[in-house]
XYZ file of C-alpha atoms in Angstrom:
536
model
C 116.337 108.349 90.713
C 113.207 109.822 91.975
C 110.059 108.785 93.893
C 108.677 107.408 90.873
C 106.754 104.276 91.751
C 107.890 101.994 88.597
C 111.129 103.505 89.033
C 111.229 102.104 92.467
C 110.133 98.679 91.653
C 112.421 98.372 89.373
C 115.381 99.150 91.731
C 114.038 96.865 94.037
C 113.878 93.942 91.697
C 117.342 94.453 90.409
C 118.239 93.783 93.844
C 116.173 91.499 95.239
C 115.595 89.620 91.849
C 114.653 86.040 93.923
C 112.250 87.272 96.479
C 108.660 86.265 96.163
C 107.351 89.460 95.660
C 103.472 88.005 94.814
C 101.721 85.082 95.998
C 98.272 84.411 95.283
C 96.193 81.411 94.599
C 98.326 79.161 92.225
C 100.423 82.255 90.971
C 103.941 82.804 92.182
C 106.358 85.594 90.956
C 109.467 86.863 91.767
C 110.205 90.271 91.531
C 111.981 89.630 88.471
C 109.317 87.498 86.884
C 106.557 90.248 88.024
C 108.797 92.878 86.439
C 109.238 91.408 83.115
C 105.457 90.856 82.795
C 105.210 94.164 83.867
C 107.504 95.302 81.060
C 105.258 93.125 78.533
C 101.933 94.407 79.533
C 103.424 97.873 79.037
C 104.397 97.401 75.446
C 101.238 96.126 75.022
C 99.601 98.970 75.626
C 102.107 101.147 74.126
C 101.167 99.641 71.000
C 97.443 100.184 71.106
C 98.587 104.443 71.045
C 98.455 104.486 75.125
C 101.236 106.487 77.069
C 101.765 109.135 79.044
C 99.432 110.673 81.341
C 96.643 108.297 79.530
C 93.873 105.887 82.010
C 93.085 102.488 81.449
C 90.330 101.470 83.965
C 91.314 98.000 85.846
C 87.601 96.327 86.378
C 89.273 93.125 88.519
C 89.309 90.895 91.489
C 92.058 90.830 93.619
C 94.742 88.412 91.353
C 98.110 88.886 89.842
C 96.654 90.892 87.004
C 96.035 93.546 88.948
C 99.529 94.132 90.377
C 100.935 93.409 87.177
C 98.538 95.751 85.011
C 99.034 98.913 87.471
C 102.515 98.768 87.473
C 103.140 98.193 83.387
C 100.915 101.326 83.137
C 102.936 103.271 85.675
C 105.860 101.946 83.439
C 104.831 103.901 80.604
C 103.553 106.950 82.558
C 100.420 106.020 82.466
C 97.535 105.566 84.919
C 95.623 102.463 86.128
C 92.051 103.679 87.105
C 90.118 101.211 89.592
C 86.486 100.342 88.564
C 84.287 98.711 91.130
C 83.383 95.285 89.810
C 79.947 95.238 91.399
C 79.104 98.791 88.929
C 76.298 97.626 86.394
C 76.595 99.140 82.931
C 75.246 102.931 83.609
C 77.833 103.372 86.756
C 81.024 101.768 84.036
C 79.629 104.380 81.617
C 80.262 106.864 83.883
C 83.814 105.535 85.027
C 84.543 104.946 81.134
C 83.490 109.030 80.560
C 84.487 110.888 84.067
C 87.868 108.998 84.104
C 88.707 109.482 80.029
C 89.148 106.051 80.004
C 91.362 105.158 76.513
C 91.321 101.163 77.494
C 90.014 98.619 80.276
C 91.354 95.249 81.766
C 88.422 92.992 82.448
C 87.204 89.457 83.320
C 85.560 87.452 80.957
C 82.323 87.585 82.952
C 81.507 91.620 83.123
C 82.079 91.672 78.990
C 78.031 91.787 78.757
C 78.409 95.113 81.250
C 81.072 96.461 79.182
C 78.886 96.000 76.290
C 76.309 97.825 77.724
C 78.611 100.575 78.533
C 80.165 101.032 76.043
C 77.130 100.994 73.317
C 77.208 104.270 71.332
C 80.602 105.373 72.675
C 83.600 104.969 70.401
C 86.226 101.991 70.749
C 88.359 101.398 73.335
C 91.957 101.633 72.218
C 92.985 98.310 74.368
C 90.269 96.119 75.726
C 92.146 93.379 77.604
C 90.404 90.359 78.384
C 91.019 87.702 81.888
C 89.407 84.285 81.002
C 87.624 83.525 84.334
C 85.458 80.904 82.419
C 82.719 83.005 81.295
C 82.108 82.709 77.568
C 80.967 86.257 76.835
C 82.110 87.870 73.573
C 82.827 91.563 73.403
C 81.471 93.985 70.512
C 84.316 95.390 70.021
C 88.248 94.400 69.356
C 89.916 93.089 72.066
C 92.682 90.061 73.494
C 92.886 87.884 76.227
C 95.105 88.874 78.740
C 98.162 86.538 78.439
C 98.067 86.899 74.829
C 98.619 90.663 75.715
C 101.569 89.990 77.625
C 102.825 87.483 74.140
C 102.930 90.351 72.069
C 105.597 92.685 74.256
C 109.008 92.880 75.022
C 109.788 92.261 78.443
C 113.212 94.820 77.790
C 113.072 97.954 80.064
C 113.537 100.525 76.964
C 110.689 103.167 78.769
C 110.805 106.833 78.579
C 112.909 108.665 81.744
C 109.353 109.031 84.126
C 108.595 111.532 87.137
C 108.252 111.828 90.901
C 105.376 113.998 89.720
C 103.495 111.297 87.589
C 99.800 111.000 89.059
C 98.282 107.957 90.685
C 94.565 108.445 90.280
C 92.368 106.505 92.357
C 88.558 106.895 92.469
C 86.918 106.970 95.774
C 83.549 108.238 97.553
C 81.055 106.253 95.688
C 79.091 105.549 99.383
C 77.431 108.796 98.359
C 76.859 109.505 95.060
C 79.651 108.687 92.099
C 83.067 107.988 93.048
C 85.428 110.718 92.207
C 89.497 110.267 91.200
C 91.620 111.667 93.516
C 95.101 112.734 92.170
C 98.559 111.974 93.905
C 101.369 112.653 92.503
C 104.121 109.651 92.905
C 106.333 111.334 95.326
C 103.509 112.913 97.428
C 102.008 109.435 97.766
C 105.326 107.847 98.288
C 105.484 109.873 101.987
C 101.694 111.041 102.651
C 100.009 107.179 102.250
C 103.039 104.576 101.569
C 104.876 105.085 105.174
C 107.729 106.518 103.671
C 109.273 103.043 102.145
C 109.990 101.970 106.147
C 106.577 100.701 107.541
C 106.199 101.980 111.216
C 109.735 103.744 111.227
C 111.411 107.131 109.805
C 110.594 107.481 106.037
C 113.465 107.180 104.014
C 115.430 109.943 103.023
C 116.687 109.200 99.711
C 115.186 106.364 97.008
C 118.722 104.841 97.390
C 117.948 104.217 101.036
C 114.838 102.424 100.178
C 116.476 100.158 97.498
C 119.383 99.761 100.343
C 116.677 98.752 102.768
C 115.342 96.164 100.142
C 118.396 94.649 99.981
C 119.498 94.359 103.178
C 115.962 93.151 104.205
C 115.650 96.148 106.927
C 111.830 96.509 106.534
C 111.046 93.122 104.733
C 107.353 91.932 105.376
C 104.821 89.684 104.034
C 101.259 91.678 104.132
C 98.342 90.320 103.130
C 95.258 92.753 102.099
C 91.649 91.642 102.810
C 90.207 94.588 101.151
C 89.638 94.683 97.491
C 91.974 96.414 94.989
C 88.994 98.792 94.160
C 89.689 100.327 97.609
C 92.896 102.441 98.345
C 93.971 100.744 101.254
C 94.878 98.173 99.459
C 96.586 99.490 96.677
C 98.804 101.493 99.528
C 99.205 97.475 101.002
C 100.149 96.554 97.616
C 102.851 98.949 97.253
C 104.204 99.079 100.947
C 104.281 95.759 100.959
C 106.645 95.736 97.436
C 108.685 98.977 98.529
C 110.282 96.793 101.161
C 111.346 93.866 98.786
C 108.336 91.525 100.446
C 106.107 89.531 99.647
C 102.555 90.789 98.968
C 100.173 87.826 99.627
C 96.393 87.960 97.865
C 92.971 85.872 98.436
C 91.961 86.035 95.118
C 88.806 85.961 93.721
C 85.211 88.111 94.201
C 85.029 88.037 97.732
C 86.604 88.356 101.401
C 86.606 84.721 102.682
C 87.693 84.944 106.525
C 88.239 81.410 106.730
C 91.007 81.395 103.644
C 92.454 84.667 104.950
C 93.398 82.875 108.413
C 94.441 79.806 106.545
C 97.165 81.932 104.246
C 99.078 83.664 107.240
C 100.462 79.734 108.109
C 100.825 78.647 104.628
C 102.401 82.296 103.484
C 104.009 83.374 106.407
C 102.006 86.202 106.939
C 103.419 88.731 109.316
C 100.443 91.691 108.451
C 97.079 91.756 107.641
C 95.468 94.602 106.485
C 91.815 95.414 106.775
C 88.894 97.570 106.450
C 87.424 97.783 110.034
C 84.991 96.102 111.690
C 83.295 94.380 108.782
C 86.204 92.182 108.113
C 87.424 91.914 111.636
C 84.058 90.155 112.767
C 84.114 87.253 110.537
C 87.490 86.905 110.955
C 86.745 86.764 115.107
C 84.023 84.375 114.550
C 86.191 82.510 112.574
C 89.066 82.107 114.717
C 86.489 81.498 117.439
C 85.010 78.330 115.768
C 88.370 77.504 113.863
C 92.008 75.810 114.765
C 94.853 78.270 112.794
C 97.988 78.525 113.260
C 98.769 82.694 113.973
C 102.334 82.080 115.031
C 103.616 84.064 112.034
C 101.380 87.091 112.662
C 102.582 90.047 114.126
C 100.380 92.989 113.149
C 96.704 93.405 112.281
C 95.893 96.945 110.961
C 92.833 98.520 110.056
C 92.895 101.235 107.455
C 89.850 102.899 105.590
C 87.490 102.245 108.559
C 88.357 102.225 112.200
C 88.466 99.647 114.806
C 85.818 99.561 117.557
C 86.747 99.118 120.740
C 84.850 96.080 121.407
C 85.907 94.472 118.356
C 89.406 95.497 118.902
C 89.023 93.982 122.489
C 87.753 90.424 120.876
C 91.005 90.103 118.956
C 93.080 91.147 121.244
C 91.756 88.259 123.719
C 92.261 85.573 120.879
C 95.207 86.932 119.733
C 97.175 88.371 123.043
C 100.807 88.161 120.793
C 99.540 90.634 118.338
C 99.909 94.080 117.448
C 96.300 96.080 116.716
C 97.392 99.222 114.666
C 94.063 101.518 114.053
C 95.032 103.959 110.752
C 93.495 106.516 110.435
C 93.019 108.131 106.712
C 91.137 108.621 103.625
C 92.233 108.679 100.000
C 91.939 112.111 99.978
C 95.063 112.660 102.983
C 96.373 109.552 103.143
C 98.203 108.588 106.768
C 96.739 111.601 109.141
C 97.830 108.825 111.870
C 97.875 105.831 113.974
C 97.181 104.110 117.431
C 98.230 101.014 118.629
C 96.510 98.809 122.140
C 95.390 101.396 125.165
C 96.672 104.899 123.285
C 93.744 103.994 121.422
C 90.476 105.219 123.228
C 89.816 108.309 124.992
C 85.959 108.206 126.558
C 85.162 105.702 124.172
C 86.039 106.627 121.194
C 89.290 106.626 118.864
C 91.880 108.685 119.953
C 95.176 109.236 117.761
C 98.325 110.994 117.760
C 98.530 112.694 114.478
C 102.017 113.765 112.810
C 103.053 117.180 112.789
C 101.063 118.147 109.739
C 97.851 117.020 111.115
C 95.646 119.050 113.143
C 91.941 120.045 113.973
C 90.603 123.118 112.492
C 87.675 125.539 113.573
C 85.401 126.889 110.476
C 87.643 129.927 110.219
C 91.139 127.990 109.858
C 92.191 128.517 113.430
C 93.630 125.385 114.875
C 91.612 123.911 118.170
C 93.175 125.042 121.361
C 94.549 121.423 122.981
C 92.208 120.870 126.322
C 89.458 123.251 125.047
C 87.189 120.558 124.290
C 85.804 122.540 121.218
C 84.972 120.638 118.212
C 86.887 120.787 114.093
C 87.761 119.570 111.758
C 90.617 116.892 110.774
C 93.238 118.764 108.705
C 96.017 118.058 106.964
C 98.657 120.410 105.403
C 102.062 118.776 103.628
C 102.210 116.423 100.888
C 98.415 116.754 99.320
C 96.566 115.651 96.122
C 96.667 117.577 93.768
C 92.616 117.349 93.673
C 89.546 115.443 92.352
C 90.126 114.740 88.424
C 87.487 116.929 86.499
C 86.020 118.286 89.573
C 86.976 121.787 90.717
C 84.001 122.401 92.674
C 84.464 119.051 94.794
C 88.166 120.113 95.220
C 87.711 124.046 96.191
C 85.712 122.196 98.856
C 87.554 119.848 100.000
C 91.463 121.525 99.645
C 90.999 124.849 101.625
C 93.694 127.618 101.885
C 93.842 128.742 105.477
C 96.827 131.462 106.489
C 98.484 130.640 103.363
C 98.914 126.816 103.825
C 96.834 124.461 101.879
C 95.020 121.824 103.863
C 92.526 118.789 102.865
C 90.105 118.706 105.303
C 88.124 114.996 104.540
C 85.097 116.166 106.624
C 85.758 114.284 109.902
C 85.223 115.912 113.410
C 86.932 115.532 116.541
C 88.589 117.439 119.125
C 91.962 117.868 120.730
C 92.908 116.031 123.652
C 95.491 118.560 126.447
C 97.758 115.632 125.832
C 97.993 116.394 121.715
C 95.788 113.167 120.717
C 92.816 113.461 118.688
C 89.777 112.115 119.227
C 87.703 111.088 116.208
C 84.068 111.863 116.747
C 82.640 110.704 113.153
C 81.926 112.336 109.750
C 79.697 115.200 109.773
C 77.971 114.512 106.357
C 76.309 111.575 108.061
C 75.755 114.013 111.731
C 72.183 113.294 112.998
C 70.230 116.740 114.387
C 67.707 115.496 116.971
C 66.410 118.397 118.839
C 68.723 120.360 118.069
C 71.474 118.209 119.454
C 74.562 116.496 117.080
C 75.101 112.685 117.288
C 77.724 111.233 115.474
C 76.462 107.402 113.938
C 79.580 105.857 114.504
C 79.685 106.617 118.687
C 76.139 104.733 118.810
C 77.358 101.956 116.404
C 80.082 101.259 118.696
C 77.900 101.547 122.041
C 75.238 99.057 120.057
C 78.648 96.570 119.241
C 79.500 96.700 122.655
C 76.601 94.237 123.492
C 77.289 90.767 123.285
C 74.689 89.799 121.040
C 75.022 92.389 118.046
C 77.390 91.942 115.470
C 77.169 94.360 113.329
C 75.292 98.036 113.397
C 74.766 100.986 111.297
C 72.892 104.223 112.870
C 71.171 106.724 110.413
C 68.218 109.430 111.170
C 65.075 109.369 110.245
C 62.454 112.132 110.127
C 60.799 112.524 113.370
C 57.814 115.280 113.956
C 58.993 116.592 117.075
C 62.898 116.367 116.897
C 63.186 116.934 112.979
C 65.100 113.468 112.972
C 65.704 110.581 115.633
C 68.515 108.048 115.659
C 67.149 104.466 114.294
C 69.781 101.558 114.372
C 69.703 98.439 111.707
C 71.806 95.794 112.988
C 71.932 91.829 112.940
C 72.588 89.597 116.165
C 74.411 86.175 116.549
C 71.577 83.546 115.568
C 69.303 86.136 114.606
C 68.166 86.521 118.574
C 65.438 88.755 118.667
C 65.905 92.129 120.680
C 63.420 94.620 122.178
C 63.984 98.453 121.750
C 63.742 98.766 125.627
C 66.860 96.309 125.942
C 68.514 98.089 123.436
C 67.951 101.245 124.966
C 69.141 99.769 128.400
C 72.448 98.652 127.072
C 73.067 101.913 125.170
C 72.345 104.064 128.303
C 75.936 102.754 129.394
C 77.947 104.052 126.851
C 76.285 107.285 125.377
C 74.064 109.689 126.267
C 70.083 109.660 126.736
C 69.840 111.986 122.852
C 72.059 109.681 121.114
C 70.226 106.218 122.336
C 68.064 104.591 119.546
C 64.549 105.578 119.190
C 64.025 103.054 116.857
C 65.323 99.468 115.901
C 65.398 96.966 112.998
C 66.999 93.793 113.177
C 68.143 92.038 109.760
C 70.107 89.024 108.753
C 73.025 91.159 108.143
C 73.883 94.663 107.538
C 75.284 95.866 103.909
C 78.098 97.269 103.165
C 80.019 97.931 100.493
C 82.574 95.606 98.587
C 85.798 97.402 100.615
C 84.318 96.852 103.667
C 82.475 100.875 104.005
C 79.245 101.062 105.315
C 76.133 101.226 103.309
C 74.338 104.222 104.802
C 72.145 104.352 101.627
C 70.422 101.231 102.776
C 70.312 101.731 106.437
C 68.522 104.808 105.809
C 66.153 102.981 102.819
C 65.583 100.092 105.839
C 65.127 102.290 108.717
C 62.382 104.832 107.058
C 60.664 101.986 105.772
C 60.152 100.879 108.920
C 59.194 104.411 110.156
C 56.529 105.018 107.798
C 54.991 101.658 108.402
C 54.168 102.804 112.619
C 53.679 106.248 111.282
């Protein structure tokens, strides 16, 4: 056996056939029930001339489809290619021709955008419809989604597959259009699944793993707030699965804090996962106002998006039992690393210690002297994607050859701690120059959260005649209390320096982000030089 995915599942089920392996909404399946649908989907599509190394885009809300329709296209050697369900018809397009997409799984209500999309391309191979119910017709053939699953076998008669079979998923589209970054299985498996042994030694053989299933070793029940269009929850999903647990799901559009804290008493819930501080806040406010029972909960981890410290500090008071795991990664490197409680902070701001294949790099390659205080570049060497799908210019830069090791290098700075941690500064494509001095958005975010009042913050620069750009914050405040740049500025003098404080403030009824929880720069910036040209 090898670190195939589906191959892995299947292992898993044969062993653990009984265990809940999905619960969400009114949908329960074991991991024999979720396999054989799996196996039906998969014929499915292997009937509509879709195989190996083909892409079916999955344009869903978090459900049951989604884990099913993944792995059934894994099954066949296939790949399951997440579409963001808030894309209007131009931005599918583009998924539909960047991704070579030869079919898509749907709800009933986007058929009018696939319409769009597709109008003057040629047929989809397999359009596969969920009834939601919408009443939308599609111009093209196509089946609803159960009947899909009627007209395959649920026998496991697949090709032999590959540790070496990609897993594509599309990422980046805060700037620009999202681009596919390629794993293959087995790189994954160890680089962004934990190994198959969450917080422990990875596995050393995929007969350990199915060993560990069935002996319950590493057994948990995670639930993922984030949407399947984001990769930290497809790495929940199949964490979650690899141990022989259950994977619990809100499903539906949208993050609802309030369901979320009622599903870890009904389910059990031992982990949530997260993307930062925009789904950490309603879920404080929430427990703040609410009466839930978080007996079951042992771990809350952020992935995607780090913790702030003052967030981190708010559930830690209202939750003292449980464990706060900051992750730090991107889709591009998966796991660089991870802090749990007081290892977390150094000065302020996140501190981590990285594995042995993560370091920080100068602009030559060199690796930053520990203690020095000089500032890289996050690197990672190891188990890598392969690359951006289509893209060689994005990949040359973001996989760099240094010394002749090949390292991603996702674009975040930070220096090196004498102790070996490193400390994250932020991500130098959104760096402000003022004056000729660098400030990082997400240190003043975090001084701005500090205050007692704001919620939520995003910092972006806008031009500025003397300094070429000055830091302006958009934020929103608990019961929209007003705020005056000089109190703003006060606070902020306490946790950064006089360059980095505000220059300029705009207060709005909440701050926009995107569906997986990832800031909306875009529209800070569109908010914050709107406001600048209006007192120019």
């Amino acid at each position: 056996m090898e670190y195939n995915l589906a191959d892995l599942y299947e292992a898993i089920a044969d062993v653990v056939p009984d265990n809940i392996a999905l619960s969400t909404g009114d949908v329960r399946r074991t991991y024999s029930e979720l396999d054989r649908r799996a196996n039906r989907l998969a014929h499915y599509f292997e009937s509509r001339g879709i195989g190996k190394g083909d892409h079916v885009g999955l344009h869903l809300f978090n459900g049951h489809e989604f884990v099913e329709a993944i792995l059934a296209l894994f099954k066949i050697r296939a790949v399951g290619i997440n579409i963001n369900y808030r894309f209007v018809a131009p931005e599918v397009k583009y998924m539909v021709e960047n991704a070579d997409l030869k079919g898509i799984v749907t709800q009933r209500r986007f058929v009018p955008v696939i319409n769009d999309a597709m109008e003057g391309m040629d047929p989809l191979q397999a359009l596969v419809i969920i009834e939601d119910g919408a009443n939308h017709q599609a111009n093209q053939e196509s089946i609803e989604y159960e009947a899909a699953l009627e007209q395959g076998s649920e026998e496991r008669d697949f090709q032999p597959r590959s540790g070496k079979d990609l897993y594509i998923i599309y990422t980046g589209g805060t700037t620009g259009m999202p681009k596919g970054v390629m794993w293959q299985h087995e790189d994954l498996f160890f680089s962004g699944l934990q190994g198959g042994s969450p917080g422990g030694d990875p596995v050393e053989s995929p007969e350990q793993l199915v060993e560990q299933a069935k002996d319950g070793w590493y057994t948990v029940t995670m639930l993922p707030c984030a949407p399947f269009i984001h990769g930290a929850a497809q790495f929940t999903q199949f964490i979650c699965n690899l141990t022989g647990g259950k994977l619990v799901l809100q499903p539906g559009p949208s993050f609802d804090a309030k369901r979320i804290l009622e599903l870890v008493a009904e389910e059990d819930v031992s982990t949530i996962s997260l993307v930062g501080d925009a789904m950490a806040i309603p879920l404080i406010e929430e427990l703040r106002t609410g009466d839930y029972d978080m007996s079951n909960l042992a771990v809350i981890a952020s992935a995607g998006a780090i913790l702030s410290a003052s967030v981190q500090k708010e559930i830690e008071e209202l939750l003292p039992d449980v464990m706060i795991v900051n992750s730090f990664g991107t889709s591009e490197s998966g796991d660089l690393g991870r802090a749990a409680g007081d290892e977390e902070s150094h000065e302020g701001r996140p501190s981590f210690y990285m594995g042995e294949e993560v370091t920080v790099l100068d602009e030559d390659g060199n690796e930053i002297e520990p203690g020095s205080g000089k500032m890289g570049l996050v690197a990672r060497s190891g188990r890598l994607p392969l690359g951006y799908y289509k893209d060689p210019a994005k990949t040359a830069e973001r996989f760099k050859e240094f010394n002749g090791k090949r390292w991603v290098v996702p674009g975040d700075f930070a220096t090196v701690e004498a102790d070996g941690r490193i400390t994250f500064l932020g991500r130098g494509s959104k760096c402000i120059n003022t004056g000729g001095e660098k400030v990082f958005p997400e240190e003043v975010e975090e001084a701005l959260k500090a205050h007692p009042d704001i919620i939520d913050a995003l910092v972006v620069g806008v031009p500025d005649p003397r300094f070429g750009s000055k830091v302006a914050a958009v934020f929103h405040t608990r019961g929209n209390k007003p705020m005056t740049l000089e109190e703003v500025q006060a606070h902020c003098r306490n946790h950064v320096a006089g360059y980095k404080i505000p220059r300029q403030i705009t207060i709005t009824e909440s701050v926009s982000r995107f569906p997986s929880g990832k800031p909306d720069y875009k529209w800070a910036e569109e908010i914050a030089r709107e406001q600048a040209n209006a007192h120019a």
